[in-house]
PDB file of C-alpha atoms in Angstrom:
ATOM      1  CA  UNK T   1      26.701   0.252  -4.067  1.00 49.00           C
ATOM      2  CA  UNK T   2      23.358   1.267  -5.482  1.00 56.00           C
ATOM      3  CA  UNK T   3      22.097   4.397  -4.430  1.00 63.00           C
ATOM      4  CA  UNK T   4      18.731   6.229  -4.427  1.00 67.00           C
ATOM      5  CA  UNK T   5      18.006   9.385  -5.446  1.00 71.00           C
ATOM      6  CA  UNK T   6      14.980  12.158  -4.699  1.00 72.00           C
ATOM      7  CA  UNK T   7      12.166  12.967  -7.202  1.00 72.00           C
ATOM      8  CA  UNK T   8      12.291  16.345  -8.376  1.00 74.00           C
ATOM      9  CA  UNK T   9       8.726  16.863  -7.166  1.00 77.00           C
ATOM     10  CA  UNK T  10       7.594  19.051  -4.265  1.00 80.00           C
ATOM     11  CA  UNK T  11       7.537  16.830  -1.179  1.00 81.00           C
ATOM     12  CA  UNK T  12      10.316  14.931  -2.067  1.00 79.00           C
ATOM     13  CA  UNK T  13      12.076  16.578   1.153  1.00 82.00           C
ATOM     14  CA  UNK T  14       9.400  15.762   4.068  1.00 82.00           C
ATOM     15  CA  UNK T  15      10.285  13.765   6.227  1.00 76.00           C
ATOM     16  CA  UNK T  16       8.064  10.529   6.014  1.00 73.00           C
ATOM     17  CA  UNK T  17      10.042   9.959   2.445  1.00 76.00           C
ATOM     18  CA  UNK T  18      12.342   7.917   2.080  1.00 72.00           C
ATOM     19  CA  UNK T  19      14.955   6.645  -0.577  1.00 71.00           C
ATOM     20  CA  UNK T  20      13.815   3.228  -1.869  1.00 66.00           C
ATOM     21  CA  UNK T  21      17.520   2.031  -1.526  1.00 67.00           C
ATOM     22  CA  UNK T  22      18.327   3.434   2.179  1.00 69.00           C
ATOM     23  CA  UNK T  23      14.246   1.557   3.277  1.00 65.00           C
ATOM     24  CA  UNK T  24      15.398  -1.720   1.319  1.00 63.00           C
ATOM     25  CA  UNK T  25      18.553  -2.197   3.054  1.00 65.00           C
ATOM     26  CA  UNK T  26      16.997  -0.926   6.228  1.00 65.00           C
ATOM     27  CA  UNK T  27      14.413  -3.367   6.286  1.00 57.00           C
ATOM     28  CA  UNK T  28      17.391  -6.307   5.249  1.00 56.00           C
ATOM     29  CA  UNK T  29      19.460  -4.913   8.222  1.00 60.00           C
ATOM     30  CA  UNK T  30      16.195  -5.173  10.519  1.00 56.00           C
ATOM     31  CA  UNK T  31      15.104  -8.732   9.388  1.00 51.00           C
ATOM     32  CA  UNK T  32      18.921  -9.862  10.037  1.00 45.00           C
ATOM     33  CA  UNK T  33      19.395  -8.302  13.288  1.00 47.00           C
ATOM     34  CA  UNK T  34      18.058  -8.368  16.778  1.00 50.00           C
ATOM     35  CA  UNK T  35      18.973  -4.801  17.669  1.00 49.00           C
ATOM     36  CA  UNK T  36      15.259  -3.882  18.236  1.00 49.00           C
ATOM     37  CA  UNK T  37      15.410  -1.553  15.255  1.00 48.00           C
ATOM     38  CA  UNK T  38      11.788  -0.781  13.954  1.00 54.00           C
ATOM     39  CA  UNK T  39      11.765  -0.057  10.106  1.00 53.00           C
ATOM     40  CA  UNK T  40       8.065  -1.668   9.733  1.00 52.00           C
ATOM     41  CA  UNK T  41       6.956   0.441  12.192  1.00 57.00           C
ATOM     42  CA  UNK T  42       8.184   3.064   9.719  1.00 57.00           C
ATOM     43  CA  UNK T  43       5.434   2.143   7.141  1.00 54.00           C
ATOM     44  CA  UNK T  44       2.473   0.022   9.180  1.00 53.00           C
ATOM     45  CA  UNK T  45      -0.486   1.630   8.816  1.00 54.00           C
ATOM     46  CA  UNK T  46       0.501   4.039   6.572  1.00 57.00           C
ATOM     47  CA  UNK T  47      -0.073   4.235   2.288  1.00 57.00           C
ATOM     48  CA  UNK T  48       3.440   3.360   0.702  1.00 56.00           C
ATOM     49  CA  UNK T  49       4.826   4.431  -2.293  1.00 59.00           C
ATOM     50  CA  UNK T  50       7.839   2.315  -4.110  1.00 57.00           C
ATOM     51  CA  UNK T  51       9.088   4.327  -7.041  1.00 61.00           C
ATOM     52  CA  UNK T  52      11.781   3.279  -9.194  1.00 54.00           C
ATOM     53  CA  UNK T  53      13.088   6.147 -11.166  1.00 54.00           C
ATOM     54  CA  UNK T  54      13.176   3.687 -14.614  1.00 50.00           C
ATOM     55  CA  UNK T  55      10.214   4.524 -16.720  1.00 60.00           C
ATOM     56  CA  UNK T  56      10.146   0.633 -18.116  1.00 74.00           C
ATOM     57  CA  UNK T  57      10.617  -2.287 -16.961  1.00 77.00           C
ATOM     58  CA  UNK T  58      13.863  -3.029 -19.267  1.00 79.00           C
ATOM     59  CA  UNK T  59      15.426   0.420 -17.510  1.00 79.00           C
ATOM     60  CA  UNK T  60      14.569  -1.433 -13.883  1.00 81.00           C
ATOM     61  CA  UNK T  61      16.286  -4.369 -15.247  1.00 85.00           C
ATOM     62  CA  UNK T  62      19.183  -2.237 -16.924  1.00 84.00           C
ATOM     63  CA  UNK T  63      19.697  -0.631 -13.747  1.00 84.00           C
ATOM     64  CA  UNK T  64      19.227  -3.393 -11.888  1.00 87.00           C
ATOM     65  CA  UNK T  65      21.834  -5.423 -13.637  1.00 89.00           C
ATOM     66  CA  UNK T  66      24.215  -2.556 -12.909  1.00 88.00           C
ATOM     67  CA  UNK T  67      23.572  -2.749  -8.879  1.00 86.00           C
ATOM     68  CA  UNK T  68      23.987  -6.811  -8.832  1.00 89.00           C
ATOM     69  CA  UNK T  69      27.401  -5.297 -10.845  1.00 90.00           C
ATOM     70  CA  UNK T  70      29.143  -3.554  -8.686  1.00 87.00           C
ATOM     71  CA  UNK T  71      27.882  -5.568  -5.222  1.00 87.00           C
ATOM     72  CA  UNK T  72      26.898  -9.246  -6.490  1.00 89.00           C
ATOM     73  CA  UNK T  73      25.919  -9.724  -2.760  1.00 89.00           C
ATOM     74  CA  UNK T  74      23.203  -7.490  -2.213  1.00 90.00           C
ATOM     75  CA  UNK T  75      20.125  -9.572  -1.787  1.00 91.00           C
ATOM     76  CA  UNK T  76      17.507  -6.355  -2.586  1.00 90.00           C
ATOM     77  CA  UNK T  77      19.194  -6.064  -6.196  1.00 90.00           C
ATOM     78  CA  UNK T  78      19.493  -9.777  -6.701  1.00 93.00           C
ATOM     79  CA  UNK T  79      15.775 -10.347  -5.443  1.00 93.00           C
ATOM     80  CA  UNK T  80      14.274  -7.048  -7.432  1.00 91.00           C
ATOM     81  CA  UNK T  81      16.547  -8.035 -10.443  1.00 93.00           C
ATOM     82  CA  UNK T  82      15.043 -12.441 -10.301  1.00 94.00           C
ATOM     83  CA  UNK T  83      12.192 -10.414  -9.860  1.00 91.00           C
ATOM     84  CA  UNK T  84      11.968  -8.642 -13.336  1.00 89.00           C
ATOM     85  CA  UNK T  85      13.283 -11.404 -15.525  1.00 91.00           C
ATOM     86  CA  UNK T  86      10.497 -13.504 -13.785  1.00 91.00           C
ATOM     87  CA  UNK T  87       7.832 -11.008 -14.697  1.00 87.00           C
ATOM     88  CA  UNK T  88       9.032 -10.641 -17.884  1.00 85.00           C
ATOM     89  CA  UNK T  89       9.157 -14.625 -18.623  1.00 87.00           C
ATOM     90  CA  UNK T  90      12.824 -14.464 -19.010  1.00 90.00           C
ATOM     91  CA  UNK T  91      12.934 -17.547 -16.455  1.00 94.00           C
ATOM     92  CA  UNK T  92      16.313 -18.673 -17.996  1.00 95.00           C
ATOM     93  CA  UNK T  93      17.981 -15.105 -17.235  1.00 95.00           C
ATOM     94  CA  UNK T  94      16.183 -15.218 -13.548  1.00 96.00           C
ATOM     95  CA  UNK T  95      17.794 -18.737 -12.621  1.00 97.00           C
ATOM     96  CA  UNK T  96      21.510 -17.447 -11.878  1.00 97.00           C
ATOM     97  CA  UNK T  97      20.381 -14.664  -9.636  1.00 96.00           C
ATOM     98  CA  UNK T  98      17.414 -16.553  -8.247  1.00 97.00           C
ATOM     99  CA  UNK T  99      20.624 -19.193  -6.858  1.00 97.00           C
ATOM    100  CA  UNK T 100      22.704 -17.043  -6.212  1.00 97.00           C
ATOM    101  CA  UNK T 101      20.285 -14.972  -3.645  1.00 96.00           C
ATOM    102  CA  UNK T 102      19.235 -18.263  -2.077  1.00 97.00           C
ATOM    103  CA  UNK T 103      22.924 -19.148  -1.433  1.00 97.00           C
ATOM    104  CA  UNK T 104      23.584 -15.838   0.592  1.00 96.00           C
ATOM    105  CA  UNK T 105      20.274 -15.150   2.224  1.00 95.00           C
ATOM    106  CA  UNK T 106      18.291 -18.719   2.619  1.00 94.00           C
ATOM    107  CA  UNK T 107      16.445 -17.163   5.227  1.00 94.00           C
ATOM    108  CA  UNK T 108      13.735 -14.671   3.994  1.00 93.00           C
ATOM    109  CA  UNK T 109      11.004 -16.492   2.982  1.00 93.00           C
ATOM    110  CA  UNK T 110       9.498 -14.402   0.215  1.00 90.00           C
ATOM    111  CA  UNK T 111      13.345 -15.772  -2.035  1.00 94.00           C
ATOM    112  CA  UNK T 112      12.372 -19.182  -1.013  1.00 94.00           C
ATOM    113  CA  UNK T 113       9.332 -18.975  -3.536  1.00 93.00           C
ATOM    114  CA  UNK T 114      11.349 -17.797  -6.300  1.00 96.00           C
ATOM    115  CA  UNK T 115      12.364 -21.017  -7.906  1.00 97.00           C
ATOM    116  CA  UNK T 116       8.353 -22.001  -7.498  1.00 95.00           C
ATOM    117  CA  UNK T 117       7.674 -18.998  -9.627  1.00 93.00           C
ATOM    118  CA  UNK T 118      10.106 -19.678 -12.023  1.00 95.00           C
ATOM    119  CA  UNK T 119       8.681 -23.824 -12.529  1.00 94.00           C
ATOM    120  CA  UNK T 120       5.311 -22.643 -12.265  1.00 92.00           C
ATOM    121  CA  UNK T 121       5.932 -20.112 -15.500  1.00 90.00           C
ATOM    122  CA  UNK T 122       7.351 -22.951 -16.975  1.00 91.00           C
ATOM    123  CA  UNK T 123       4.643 -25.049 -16.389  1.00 89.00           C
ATOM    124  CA  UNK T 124       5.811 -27.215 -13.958  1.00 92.00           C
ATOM    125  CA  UNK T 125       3.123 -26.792 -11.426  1.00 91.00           C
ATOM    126  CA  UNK T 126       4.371 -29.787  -9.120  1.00 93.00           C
ATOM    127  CA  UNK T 127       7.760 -28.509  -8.910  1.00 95.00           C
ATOM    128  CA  UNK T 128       6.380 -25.388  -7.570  1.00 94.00           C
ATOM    129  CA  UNK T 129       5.248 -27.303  -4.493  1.00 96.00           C
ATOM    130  CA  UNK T 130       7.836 -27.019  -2.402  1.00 97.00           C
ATOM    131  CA  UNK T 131       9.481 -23.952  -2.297  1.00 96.00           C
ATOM    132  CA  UNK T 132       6.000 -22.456  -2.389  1.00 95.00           C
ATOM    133  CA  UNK T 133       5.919 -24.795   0.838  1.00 96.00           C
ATOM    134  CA  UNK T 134       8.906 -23.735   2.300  1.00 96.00           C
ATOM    135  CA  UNK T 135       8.110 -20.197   2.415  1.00 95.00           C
ATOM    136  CA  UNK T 136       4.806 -20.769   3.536  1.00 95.00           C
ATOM    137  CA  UNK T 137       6.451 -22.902   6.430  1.00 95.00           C
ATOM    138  CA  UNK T 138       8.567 -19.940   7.194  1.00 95.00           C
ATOM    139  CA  UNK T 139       5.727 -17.291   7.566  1.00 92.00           C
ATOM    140  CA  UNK T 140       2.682 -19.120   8.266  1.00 90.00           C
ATOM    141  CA  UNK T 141       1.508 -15.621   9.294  1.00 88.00           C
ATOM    142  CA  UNK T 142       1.765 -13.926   6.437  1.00 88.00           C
ATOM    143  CA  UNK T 143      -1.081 -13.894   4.070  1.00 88.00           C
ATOM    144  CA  UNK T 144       0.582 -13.511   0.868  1.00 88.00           C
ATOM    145  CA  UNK T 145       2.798 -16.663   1.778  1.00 90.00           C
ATOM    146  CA  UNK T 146      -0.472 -18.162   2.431  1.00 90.00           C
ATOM    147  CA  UNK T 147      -2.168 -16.938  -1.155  1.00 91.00           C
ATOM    148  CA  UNK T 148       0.955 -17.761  -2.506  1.00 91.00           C
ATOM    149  CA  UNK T 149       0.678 -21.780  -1.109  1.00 93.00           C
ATOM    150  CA  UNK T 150      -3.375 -21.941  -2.118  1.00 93.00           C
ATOM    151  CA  UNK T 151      -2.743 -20.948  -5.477  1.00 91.00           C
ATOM    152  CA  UNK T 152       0.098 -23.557  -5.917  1.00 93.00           C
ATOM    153  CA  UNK T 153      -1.850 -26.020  -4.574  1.00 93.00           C
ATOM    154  CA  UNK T 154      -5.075 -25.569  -6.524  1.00 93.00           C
ATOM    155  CA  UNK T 155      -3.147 -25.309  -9.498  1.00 91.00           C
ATOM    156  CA  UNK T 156      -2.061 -28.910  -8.508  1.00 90.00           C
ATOM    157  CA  UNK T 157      -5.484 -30.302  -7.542  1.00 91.00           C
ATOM    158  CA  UNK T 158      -4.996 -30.727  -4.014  1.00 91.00           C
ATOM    159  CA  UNK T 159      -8.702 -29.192  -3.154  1.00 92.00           C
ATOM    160  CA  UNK T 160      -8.094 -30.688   1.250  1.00 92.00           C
ATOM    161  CA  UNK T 161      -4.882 -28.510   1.383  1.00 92.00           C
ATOM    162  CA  UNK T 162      -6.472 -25.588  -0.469  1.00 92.00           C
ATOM    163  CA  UNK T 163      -9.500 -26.125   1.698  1.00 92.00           C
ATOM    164  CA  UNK T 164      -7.563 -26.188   5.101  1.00 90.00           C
ATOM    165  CA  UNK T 165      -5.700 -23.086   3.524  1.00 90.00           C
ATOM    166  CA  UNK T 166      -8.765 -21.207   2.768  1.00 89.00           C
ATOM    167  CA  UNK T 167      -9.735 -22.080   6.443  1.00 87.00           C
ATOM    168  CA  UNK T 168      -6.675 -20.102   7.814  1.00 75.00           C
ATOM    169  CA  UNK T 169      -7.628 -16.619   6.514  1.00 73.00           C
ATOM    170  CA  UNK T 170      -8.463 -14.842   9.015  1.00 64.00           C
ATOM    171  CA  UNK T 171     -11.853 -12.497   8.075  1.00 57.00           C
ATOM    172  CA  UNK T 172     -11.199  -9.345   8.966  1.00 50.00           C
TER     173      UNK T 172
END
C-alpha cells in the first residue's frame, strides 16, 4: 500500500499533523463504519493543509498510478488518480479508474459526480445531469454537492431548478 511520509520542515512532528495517507484512509474507514470513530472532528473548524510531496501534477499522477498499482482497490488512489487525469483533460485515461471506483465504493457521493465531470469536459452537458443528480441526492446537505448540481443545471438551461437550488443555500 501507499504510504505517506513527513516534510522535512520544523513542525512536521506536532501532533495536529497528520500523514495525508493515514487521514485519507481514516476518513474512508469512518464513512464505512458505524464504530463512532470521529476523524472530521479531527479537522472541523480548524485550517487544513493537503500536501502531496509531487512538485507537478504529472509526479501526483506518476505516483498515483503507482498506488492504484500495487492495491487496485483503494478508492483514495483511484478517486485522487480519476481526479488528475480529469483536471488535466485526459478524460479518456480517467474513464477506467473513474468505473472501476464506482464498482467498489458506489456509496460516497463526491465518486458519483465523476462521470458528470468527465461528460461535462467533453461537452456533454446533459449527460452530466444525472450523476451530478445522484450525488446531490446523496448529500443534499452538502454545499459543494449543491454548487456542484446548480452549475450542471445552469449549464443546461434549467433556470426553476437552479432557482430552487439557489433557494437552498443557507446565508450564513
Amino acid at each position: 500500500a501507499h504510504k505517506g511520509k513527513k516534510l522535512p520542515i520544523p513542525g512536521a512532528d506536532l501532533p495536529d499533523v497528520l500523514l495525508n495517507t493515514q487521514f485519507l484512509r481514516d476518513v474512508r474507514l469512518a464513512e464505512l463504519s458505524d464504530d463512532g470513530h470521529d476523524v472530521h472532528g479531527q479537522v472541523a473548524g480548524k485550517r487544513v493543509l493537503f500536501v502531496n510531496g509531487s512538485p507537478t501534477l504529472g509526479e501526483a499522477v506518476r505516483d498515483l498510478a503507482a498506488s492504484v498499482a500495487s492495491d487496485s482497490s483503494q478508492p483514495d488512489s483511484l478517486g485522487l488518480l480519476a481526479n488528475c487525469y480529469l483536471i488535466s483533460g485526459r478524460v479518456t485515461h480517467a474513464q477506467p479508474f473513474i468505473e472501476r471506483l464506482l464498482s467498489i465504493d458506489p456509496l460516497t457521493p463526491l465518486n458519483r459526480c465523476l462521470p458528470g465531470w468527465a461528460s461535462a469536459l467533453e461537452g456533454d452537458f446533459s449527460g452530466a445531469i444525472k450523476p451530478y443528480r445522484e450525488m446531490f441526492e446523496m448529500d443534499p446537505g452538502n454545499p459543494m454537492a449543491r454548487l456542484f448540481m446548480t452549475w450542471v443545471m445552469a449549464v443546461n438551461g434549467d433556470r426553476s431548478e437552479v432557482e430552487s437550488l439557489v433557494s437552498g443555500y443557507s446565508s450564513e
